[in-house]
């Protein structure tokens, strides 16, 4: 079995996904399916976005 390759997501993509998570119109699971990323990754980007807003 081969190792999974890491994808490099653009800052714009991360911001878009984080904003959708912050809006909370969909669950993180729904967003993960929609954008093709892991739920934990979305949580991390959301946290980073919220921390960045407080600076």
PDB file of C-alpha atoms in Angstrom:
ATOM      1  CA  UNK A   1       0.000   0.000   0.000  1.00  0.00           C
ATOM      2  CA  UNK A   2       1.456   3.406  -0.990  1.00  0.00           C
ATOM      3  CA  UNK A   3       1.666   6.357   1.319  1.00  0.00           C
ATOM      4  CA  UNK A   4      -0.948   9.038   0.831  1.00  0.00           C
ATOM      5  CA  UNK A   5       0.366  12.155  -0.846  1.00  0.00           C
ATOM      6  CA  UNK A   6      -0.105  15.435   0.965  1.00  0.00           C
ATOM      7  CA  UNK A   7      -1.963  18.061  -0.975  1.00  0.00           C
ATOM      8  CA  UNK A   8      -0.904  21.677  -0.759  1.00  0.00           C
ATOM      9  CA  UNK A   9      -4.015  23.820  -0.484  1.00  0.00           C
ATOM     10  CA  UNK A  10      -3.879  27.487  -1.397  1.00  0.00           C
ATOM     11  CA  UNK A  11      -4.463  30.109   1.293  1.00  0.00           C
ATOM     12  CA  UNK A  12      -7.586  31.126  -0.635  1.00  0.00           C
ATOM     13  CA  UNK A  13      -8.971  27.580  -0.493  1.00  0.00           C
ATOM     14  CA  UNK A  14      -8.220  27.310   3.228  1.00  0.00           C
ATOM     15  CA  UNK A  15      -9.912  30.661   3.880  1.00  0.00           C
ATOM     16  CA  UNK A  16     -12.978  29.641   1.863  1.00  0.00           C
ATOM     17  CA  UNK A  17     -13.367  26.354   3.739  1.00  0.00           C
ATOM     18  CA  UNK A  18     -12.722  28.021   7.111  1.00  0.00           C
ATOM     19  CA  UNK A  19     -15.334  30.694   6.376  1.00  0.00           C
ATOM     20  CA  UNK A  20     -17.899  28.040   5.485  1.00  0.00           C
ATOM     21  CA  UNK A  21     -17.127  26.264   8.772  1.00  0.00           C
ATOM     22  CA  UNK A  22     -17.457  29.513  10.733  1.00  0.00           C
ATOM     23  CA  UNK A  23     -20.824  30.265   9.086  1.00  0.00           C
ATOM     24  CA  UNK A  24     -21.986  26.850  10.368  1.00  0.00           C
ATOM     25  CA  UNK A  25     -24.653  26.424   7.700  1.00  0.00           C
ATOM     26  CA  UNK A  26     -23.387  22.864   7.153  1.00  0.00           C
ATOM     27  CA  UNK A  27     -21.776  20.347   9.477  1.00  0.00           C
ATOM     28  CA  UNK A  28     -18.033  19.800   9.330  1.00  0.00           C
ATOM     29  CA  UNK A  29     -18.739  16.350   7.881  1.00  0.00           C
ATOM     30  CA  UNK A  30     -20.781  17.882   5.064  1.00  0.00           C
ATOM     31  CA  UNK A  31     -18.036  20.406   4.356  1.00  0.00           C
ATOM     32  CA  UNK A  32     -15.394  17.670   4.399  1.00  0.00           C
ATOM     33  CA  UNK A  33     -17.332  15.755   1.743  1.00  0.00           C
ATOM     34  CA  UNK A  34     -18.004  18.893  -0.289  1.00  0.00           C
ATOM     35  CA  UNK A  35     -14.392  20.079  -0.358  1.00  0.00           C
ATOM     36  CA  UNK A  36     -12.651  16.689  -0.214  1.00  0.00           C
ATOM     37  CA  UNK A  37     -10.671  17.343   2.959  1.00  0.00           C
ATOM     38  CA  UNK A  38     -10.572  15.732   6.394  1.00  0.00           C
ATOM     39  CA  UNK A  39     -12.864  17.018   9.159  1.00  0.00           C
ATOM     40  CA  UNK A  40      -9.853  17.542  11.435  1.00  0.00           C
ATOM     41  CA  UNK A  41      -8.190  19.699   8.782  1.00  0.00           C
ATOM     42  CA  UNK A  42     -11.279  21.898   8.545  1.00  0.00           C
ATOM     43  CA  UNK A  43     -11.332  22.272  12.332  1.00  0.00           C
ATOM     44  CA  UNK A  44      -7.678  23.338  12.270  1.00  0.00           C
ATOM     45  CA  UNK A  45      -8.234  25.907   9.509  1.00  0.00           C
ATOM     46  CA  UNK A  46     -11.315  27.246  11.315  1.00  0.00           C
ATOM     47  CA  UNK A  47      -9.358  27.639  14.556  1.00  0.00           C
ATOM     48  CA  UNK A  48      -6.477  29.353  12.740  1.00  0.00           C
ATOM     49  CA  UNK A  49      -8.895  31.732  11.007  1.00  0.00           C
ATOM     50  CA  UNK A  50     -10.613  32.664  14.251  1.00  0.00           C
ATOM     51  CA  UNK A  51      -7.273  33.202  15.987  1.00  0.00           C
ATOM     52  CA  UNK A  52      -6.139  35.374  13.083  1.00  0.00           C
ATOM     53  CA  UNK A  53      -9.229  37.545  13.406  1.00  0.00           C
ATOM     54  CA  UNK A  54      -8.483  38.297  17.049  1.00  0.00           C
ATOM     55  CA  UNK A  55      -4.989  39.645  16.295  1.00  0.00           C
TER      56      UNK A  55
END
